[in-house]
Structures are given as structure tokens and as C-alpha cells.
Amino acid sequence: MSSNKIILRIRGLVKKYKLPGRELVVLNGIDLDVGEEFVSILGPSGCGKSTLLKIIAGVEKPDGGAVEFYISNTPRIGFVFQSPTLLPWMTVRGNVMLPLIAKGVREEEARERARRALTLVGLAEFEDFYPHELSGGMKQRVNIARALAVEPDILLLDEPFSNLDPLTAESLRSEVVDLWLSNVLPIKAIIMVTHNVEEAVLMSDKVVILSPRPARVIREVRIDLPRPRSRKMVEVQKLVDEVYEYVSQ
Ligand SMILES: Nc1ncnc2c1ncn2[C@@H]1O[C@H](COP(=O)(O)OP(=O)(O)OP(=O)(O)O)[C@@H](O)[C@H]1O
Ligand SMILES: [Mg+2]
């Protein structure tokens, strides 16, 4: 599911953090086009991947460059954060409703949308549970449901599977790809940060590789393979090897 229609254009993006007595340049001229596609972002730890997602989401402001959306001036963005962000004193339902209530969605509608999103991730029966009553995989499903409940145009995923055991990660990966391909949601693009080269090749239409900090895009690799994909496919292995080469440069 990849088309040439541009959804998001990033040009010359610069981000600096002010530290006591000095400045840390994190992003140093990121250029990236995202079409109606699934894009993975790879790069060394600390290079600025999460910062890039936060700028796309409007949570952080850049110091230079531009992020332009070609869907609407106020695109809806769903964000699955890298660190766990479920509020322990709220139920699963409450957690998923939170961003909707914050946006001014009426309680009744927020409840309905939360239910739909939780059904999509297979957690309809756990609405009344509290986060501590869930497994790690279920918590991550709630995080995903919360991002889906805003009915996002763009879904941002920051290492969504990295804290899960391999089997849970595997099934969540297929669920996310299935959701994306099924068109039940209006999502136009997914941008996922990952450290897992194989995951990037199996899931995406395009893999973007960033340099060490300050980050720039050093390579884009198109993954034009039919789905479903398997790690056993020779073409997948070839692309995994190719991406590894660039990541380890
Ligand atoms: N709010 C902040 N204030 C100061 N420095 C920050 C802030 N947020 C991030 N940084 C710094 O910016 C750099 C990039 O951080 P970021 O979280 O974007 O990296 P990352 O590529 O996502 O790393 P990882 O793969 O480990 O998650 C790091 O050196 C980090 O210390
Ligand atoms: Mg990060």
C-alpha cells in the first residue's frame, strides 16, 4: 500500500537542546517525504529518532526547517510513545478516552470510540481493568488503542515492540500490519522508529536510515515486496543484509 501522494514533507529540520553551558545539536537538516505508506526509521541510539517523531507530532518545536502536511492543516496524529505512559489510576477505558476528552470529544462519543479501538486490538473485554492487571503485551495494545482512538491520519510508533517478548512482538507486528492493510481506519501513513532491521523490512514500504547525532538521513531503502512477507524469503534476507550495511556504516 504505497502511492506517490505526499502526506508529509520535512525539509532542513534542525533541533537543538540547550544544556547548561552548551547546545546539543540533535537533528541537523533532516529531509524526508512520506507518502501513503509505512515508513520505518532506523538509526543509532541517541541520534534523535524520538525527537523527530515528537516534532512531527507537534510536541516539540524545531529550531529550523519545516514540517508540512498535505492532508489538512490540523492532521490527526496518533502517537505510541517509547516509554510507558498509561496512567496507573485510570482503567483501560479511561486511558484510551483521555486524549479524546482532552480534545473536547463528548464523554459518550469518547467512550464509544475507546470501545471500538480496544476491540480492534482485541481488548474489548478488558475495559475495566487497571494497567497493573495487564501483561506487557496487553499494555502495549492499550497504548496502540489509545493512538487509534483519535482516528489518526498519521500513526507514529516509537519502538512499539521492543519491550515485548519475541512471540508477543511477532503477533502484535502482524496485527498492526493487518490493521494498516485492512483500511478499517483512515490512517494514511505510519512512521515507526525501530532498532530491529528485520522488523523494518518485514513491515515497511520504505526504510529511512539516520546518521549518528546530529542526525541526517543517510539512506532510504524502498521495500517493494508483496505482503504477507516472511523472514525466510530470499528477497527479505537480501534487503535485511543491505539495510544492515548502511546501519553499521
Ligand atoms: N528534552 C530534552 N532535553 C535535552 N536533551 C534531550 C531532550 N530530549 C532528548 N534529548 C537528547 O537528544 C538526543 C536524542 O534523543 P532521542 O530521544 O531523540 O534519541 P533516540 O534516537 O530516540 O534514541 P533511542 O534509540 O535511545 O531511543 C539525546 O542525546 C538526548 O539526550
Ligand atoms: Mg527514542
Short mmCIF file of C-alpha atoms and ligand atoms in Angstrom, two decimals:
data_model
loop_
_atom_site.label_atom_id
_atom_site.label_comp_id
_atom_site.label_asym_id
_atom_site.label_seq_id
_atom_site.Cartn_x
_atom_site.Cartn_y
_atom_site.Cartn_z
CA MET A 1 0.00 0.00 0.00
CA SER A 2 2.22 2.74 -1.27
CA SER A 3 1.38 5.67 -3.50
CA ASN A 4 3.18 8.76 -4.70
CA LYS A 5 0.81 11.16 -2.98
CA ILE A 6 2.81 13.13 -0.44
CA ILE A 7 1.28 13.26 3.04
CA LEU A 8 4.14 14.87 4.88
CA ARG A 9 7.19 16.77 3.69
CA ILE A 10 10.09 17.54 6.01
CA ARG A 11 12.80 19.92 4.88
CA GLY A 12 16.00 21.02 6.55
CA LEU A 13 14.76 20.12 10.02
CA VAL A 14 17.10 21.29 12.78
CA LYS A 15 16.68 20.69 16.51
CA LYS A 16 18.98 21.78 19.30
CA TYR A 17 18.59 21.25 23.02
CA LYS A 18 20.03 23.82 25.38
CA LEU A 19 22.11 22.23 28.07
CA PRO A 20 23.90 24.10 30.87
CA GLY A 21 26.72 25.96 29.16
CA ARG A 22 26.28 24.36 25.75
CA GLU A 23 23.96 23.36 22.98
CA LEU A 24 23.29 19.85 21.79
CA VAL A 25 22.53 19.66 18.08
CA VAL A 26 20.25 16.65 17.67
CA LEU A 27 18.81 16.98 14.17
CA ASN A 28 20.93 18.61 11.54
CA GLY A 29 18.94 19.08 8.36
CA ILE A 30 16.51 16.18 8.05
CA ASP A 31 14.84 15.90 4.64
CA LEU A 32 12.09 13.32 4.29
CA ASP A 33 8.98 12.79 2.20
CA VAL A 34 6.28 10.46 3.44
CA GLY A 35 3.61 9.28 1.03
CA GLU A 36 0.66 7.00 1.70
CA GLU A 37 2.99 4.38 3.07
CA PHE A 38 4.53 2.65 6.05
CA VAL A 39 7.93 4.17 6.82
CA SER A 40 10.44 2.81 9.32
CA ILE A 41 13.20 4.92 10.79
CA LEU A 42 16.44 3.31 11.91
CA GLY A 43 19.44 4.95 13.50
CA PRO A 44 21.88 4.65 16.39
CA SER A 45 20.66 5.13 19.95
CA GLY A 46 20.51 8.79 20.91
CA CYS A 47 20.66 10.06 17.33
CA GLY A 48 17.33 11.87 17.54
CA LYS A 49 14.65 9.44 16.31
CA SER A 50 12.20 10.09 19.14
CA THR A 51 12.87 13.81 18.83
CA LEU A 52 11.97 13.62 15.14
CA LEU A 53 8.65 11.89 15.92
CA LYS A 54 7.87 14.46 18.63
CA ILE A 55 8.44 17.30 16.16
CA ILE A 56 6.17 15.62 13.59
CA ALA A 57 3.53 15.27 16.33
CA GLY A 58 3.94 18.95 17.29
CA VAL A 59 5.01 18.04 20.83
CA GLU A 60 8.45 19.61 20.29
CA LYS A 61 9.25 22.70 18.24
CA PRO A 62 12.08 22.62 15.70
CA ASP A 63 14.79 25.29 15.62
CA GLY A 64 14.88 25.36 11.83
CA GLY A 65 13.34 23.82 8.76
CA ALA A 66 9.75 22.87 8.08
CA VAL A 67 7.24 20.08 8.55
CA GLU A 68 4.39 20.40 6.06
CA PHE A 69 1.28 18.27 5.92
CA TYR A 70 -0.66 17.76 2.72
CA ILE A 71 -3.79 16.23 4.24
CA SER A 72 -5.17 19.06 6.33
CA ASN A 73 -3.73 21.93 8.31
CA THR A 74 -4.52 20.12 11.50
CA PRO A 75 -3.86 16.48 10.77
CA ARG A 76 -4.89 13.98 13.41
CA ILE A 77 -1.86 12.25 14.78
CA GLY A 78 -1.78 9.10 16.90
CA PHE A 79 1.39 8.62 18.91
CA VAL A 80 2.58 5.44 20.64
CA PHE A 81 5.37 6.73 22.86
CA GLN A 82 8.64 4.94 23.55
CA SER A 83 8.24 5.00 27.32
CA PRO A 84 5.15 3.56 29.02
CA THR A 85 2.56 6.25 29.50
CA LEU A 86 -0.56 4.55 30.85
CA LEU A 87 -1.91 6.26 33.94
CA PRO A 88 -1.98 3.62 36.70
CA TRP A 89 -5.03 5.05 38.49
CA MET A 90 -7.21 5.00 35.39
CA THR A 91 -8.89 2.00 33.82
CA VAL A 92 -8.00 0.82 30.34
CA ARG A 93 -11.10 2.63 29.07
CA GLY A 94 -10.16 5.82 30.91
CA ASN A 95 -6.64 5.75 29.48
CA VAL A 96 -7.88 5.31 25.91
CA MET A 97 -10.53 8.03 26.34
CA LEU A 98 -8.07 10.55 27.77
CA PRO A 99 -6.74 12.13 24.56
CA LEU A 100 -10.28 12.31 23.19
CA ILE A 101 -11.61 14.10 26.27
CA ALA A 102 -8.60 16.42 26.09
CA LYS A 103 -9.63 17.27 22.52
CA GLY A 104 -13.14 18.11 23.67
CA VAL A 105 -14.88 14.97 22.39
CA ARG A 106 -18.10 14.37 24.36
CA GLU A 107 -17.89 11.68 27.03
CA GLU A 108 -20.42 9.39 25.36
CA GLU A 109 -18.67 9.51 21.98
CA ALA A 110 -15.23 9.16 23.57
CA ARG A 111 -16.45 6.03 25.34
CA GLU A 112 -17.76 4.57 22.08
CA ARG A 113 -14.53 5.35 20.21
CA ALA A 114 -12.44 3.87 23.02
CA ARG A 115 -14.53 0.70 22.82
CA ARG A 116 -14.03 0.47 19.05
CA ALA A 117 -10.27 0.99 19.35
CA LEU A 118 -9.99 -1.60 22.12
CA THR A 119 -11.98 -4.07 20.02
CA LEU A 120 -9.52 -3.54 17.15
CA VAL A 121 -6.62 -4.58 19.38
CA GLY A 122 -8.52 -7.49 20.92
CA LEU A 123 -9.04 -5.97 24.36
CA ALA A 124 -12.78 -5.26 24.38
CA GLU A 125 -13.23 -7.37 27.49
CA PHE A 126 -10.56 -5.58 29.48
CA GLU A 127 -12.04 -2.07 29.50
CA ASP A 128 -12.48 -2.05 33.26
CA PHE A 129 -9.04 -3.39 34.11
CA TYR A 130 -6.27 -1.24 35.52
CA PRO A 131 -2.83 -1.19 33.85
CA HIS A 132 -1.22 -3.25 36.66
CA GLU A 133 -3.69 -6.04 35.92
CA LEU A 134 -2.41 -6.38 32.33
CA SER A 135 0.54 -8.18 30.78
CA GLY A 136 3.24 -6.19 28.97
CA GLY A 137 1.78 -7.11 25.60
CA MET A 138 -1.70 -6.05 26.69
CA LYS A 139 -0.39 -2.73 27.98
CA GLN A 140 1.21 -2.09 24.63
CA ARG A 141 -2.10 -2.96 22.93
CA VAL A 142 -3.78 -0.31 25.10
CA ASN A 143 -1.12 2.20 24.05
CA ILE A 144 -1.87 1.36 20.43
CA ALA A 145 -5.64 1.55 21.02
CA ARG A 146 -5.22 4.99 22.56
CA ALA A 147 -3.40 6.17 19.45
CA LEU A 148 -6.03 4.58 17.17
CA ALA A 149 -8.95 6.10 19.08
CA VAL A 150 -8.12 9.57 17.74
CA GLU A 151 -8.74 8.11 14.25
CA PRO A 152 -5.35 9.36 13.11
CA ASP A 153 -4.32 10.42 9.62
CA ILE A 154 -0.77 9.60 10.64
CA LEU A 155 0.25 6.99 13.19
CA LEU A 156 3.62 7.44 14.91
CA LEU A 157 5.10 4.37 16.62
CA ASP A 158 8.25 4.76 18.72
CA GLU A 159 9.84 1.31 19.17
CA PRO A 160 6.41 -0.22 19.80
CA PHE A 161 7.57 -3.82 20.08
CA SER A 162 10.99 -3.51 21.68
CA ASN A 163 9.93 -4.24 25.26
CA LEU A 164 7.91 -7.34 24.43
CA ASP A 165 8.86 -10.98 24.38
CA PRO A 166 9.55 -12.25 20.83
CA LEU A 167 6.27 -14.11 20.39
CA THR A 168 4.08 -11.27 21.61
CA ALA A 169 6.07 -8.85 19.48
CA GLU A 170 5.55 -11.09 16.47
CA SER A 171 1.79 -11.27 16.84
CA LEU A 172 1.44 -7.53 17.53
CA ARG A 173 3.51 -6.79 14.43
CA SER A 174 1.14 -8.79 12.24
CA GLU A 175 -1.86 -7.18 13.90
CA VAL A 176 -0.54 -3.71 13.17
CA VAL A 177 0.24 -4.59 9.54
CA ASP A 178 -3.19 -6.23 9.14
CA LEU A 179 -4.91 -3.17 10.60
CA TRP A 180 -2.95 -0.98 8.22
CA LEU A 181 -3.76 -3.09 5.17
CA SER A 182 -7.42 -3.64 6.09
CA ASN A 183 -8.36 0.04 5.67
CA VAL A 184 -10.78 -0.12 8.59
CA LEU A 185 -9.07 3.02 9.86
CA PRO A 186 -8.43 6.24 7.96
CA ILE A 187 -4.66 6.03 8.59
CA LYS A 188 -2.76 7.41 5.59
CA ALA A 189 0.77 6.85 6.82
CA ILE A 190 2.59 5.05 9.59
CA ILE A 191 6.02 6.20 10.75
CA MET A 192 7.71 3.69 13.03
CA VAL A 193 11.02 4.06 14.84
CA THR A 194 12.77 0.77 15.44
CA HIS A 195 16.18 -0.76 16.15
CA ASN A 196 15.13 -4.00 14.53
CA VAL A 197 16.26 -4.18 10.89
CA GLU A 198 14.26 -7.32 10.13
CA GLU A 199 11.10 -5.81 11.61
CA ALA A 200 11.61 -2.70 9.46
CA VAL A 201 11.99 -4.74 6.27
CA LEU A 202 9.06 -7.04 7.07
CA MET A 203 6.64 -4.22 7.87
CA SER A 204 7.51 -1.18 5.78
CA ASP A 205 7.31 0.26 2.30
CA LYS A 206 10.39 2.36 2.97
CA VAL A 207 13.25 2.23 5.47
CA VAL A 208 14.96 5.50 6.35
CA ILE A 209 18.38 5.33 7.96
CA LEU A 210 19.67 8.18 10.09
CA SER A 211 23.29 9.01 10.86
CA PRO A 212 24.65 9.24 14.41
CA ARG A 213 23.81 12.53 16.16
CA PRO A 214 23.41 15.11 14.83
CA ALA A 215 21.06 13.11 12.65
CA ARG A 216 20.68 13.40 8.92
CA VAL A 217 19.07 10.95 6.53
CA ILE A 218 21.90 8.87 5.12
CA ARG A 219 19.86 6.39 3.12
CA GLU A 220 16.38 5.47 2.03
CA VAL A 221 15.69 1.88 1.00
CA ARG A 222 12.43 1.06 -0.74
CA ILE A 223 10.89 -2.30 0.21
CA ASP A 224 8.84 -3.23 -2.82
CA LEU A 225 7.89 -6.72 -1.75
CA PRO A 226 4.42 -8.26 -1.73
CA ARG A 227 2.73 -8.98 1.59
CA PRO A 228 2.50 -11.13 3.59
CA ARG A 229 6.26 -11.28 3.95
CA SER A 230 8.29 -13.83 5.79
CA ARG A 231 11.80 -13.60 7.14
CA LYS A 232 12.57 -16.76 5.18
CA MET A 233 12.01 -15.06 1.81
CA VAL A 234 15.29 -14.63 -0.06
CA GLU A 235 14.31 -11.09 -1.10
CA VAL A 236 13.64 -10.18 2.53
CA GLN A 237 17.02 -11.55 3.60
CA LYS A 238 18.77 -9.61 0.83
CA LEU A 239 17.15 -6.35 1.90
CA VAL A 240 17.88 -7.06 5.57
CA ASP A 241 21.56 -7.53 4.66
CA GLU A 242 21.54 -4.36 2.57
CA VAL A 243 19.98 -2.27 5.36
CA TYR A 244 22.43 -3.72 7.93
CA GLU A 245 25.30 -2.49 5.76
CA TYR A 246 24.02 1.08 5.92
CA VAL A 247 23.13 0.95 9.60
CA SER A 248 26.58 -0.23 10.57
CA GLN A 249 28.40 2.37 8.49
N1 LIG B 1 14.15 17.32 26.46
C1 LIG B 1 15.45 17.15 26.24
N2 LIG B 1 16.38 17.98 26.74
C2 LIG B 1 17.69 17.82 26.49
N3 LIG B 1 18.19 16.85 25.69
C3 LIG B 1 17.32 16.00 25.15
C4 LIG B 1 15.90 16.08 25.38
N4 LIG B 1 15.30 15.09 24.70
C5 LIG B 1 16.28 14.40 24.10
N5 LIG B 1 17.49 14.94 24.36
C6 LIG B 1 18.78 14.47 23.83
O1 LIG B 1 18.67 14.42 22.42
C7 LIG B 1 19.36 13.29 21.91
C8 LIG B 1 18.40 12.48 21.05
O2 LIG B 1 17.39 11.91 21.88
P1 LIG B 1 16.25 10.98 21.29
O3 LIG B 1 15.42 10.54 22.41
O4 LIG B 1 15.59 11.68 20.16
O5 LIG B 1 17.15 9.78 20.71
P2 LIG B 1 16.70 8.40 20.04
O6 LIG B 1 17.33 8.34 18.69
O7 LIG B 1 15.23 8.25 20.12
O8 LIG B 1 17.43 7.35 20.99
P3 LIG B 1 16.98 5.85 21.42
O9 LIG B 1 17.20 4.99 20.22
O10 LIG B 1 17.91 5.51 22.52
O11 LIG B 1 15.54 5.93 21.85
C9 LIG B 1 19.91 12.54 23.11
O12 LIG B 1 21.27 12.88 23.24
C10 LIG B 1 19.12 13.08 24.28
O13 LIG B 1 19.91 13.14 25.43
MG MG B 2 13.99 7.02 21.14
#
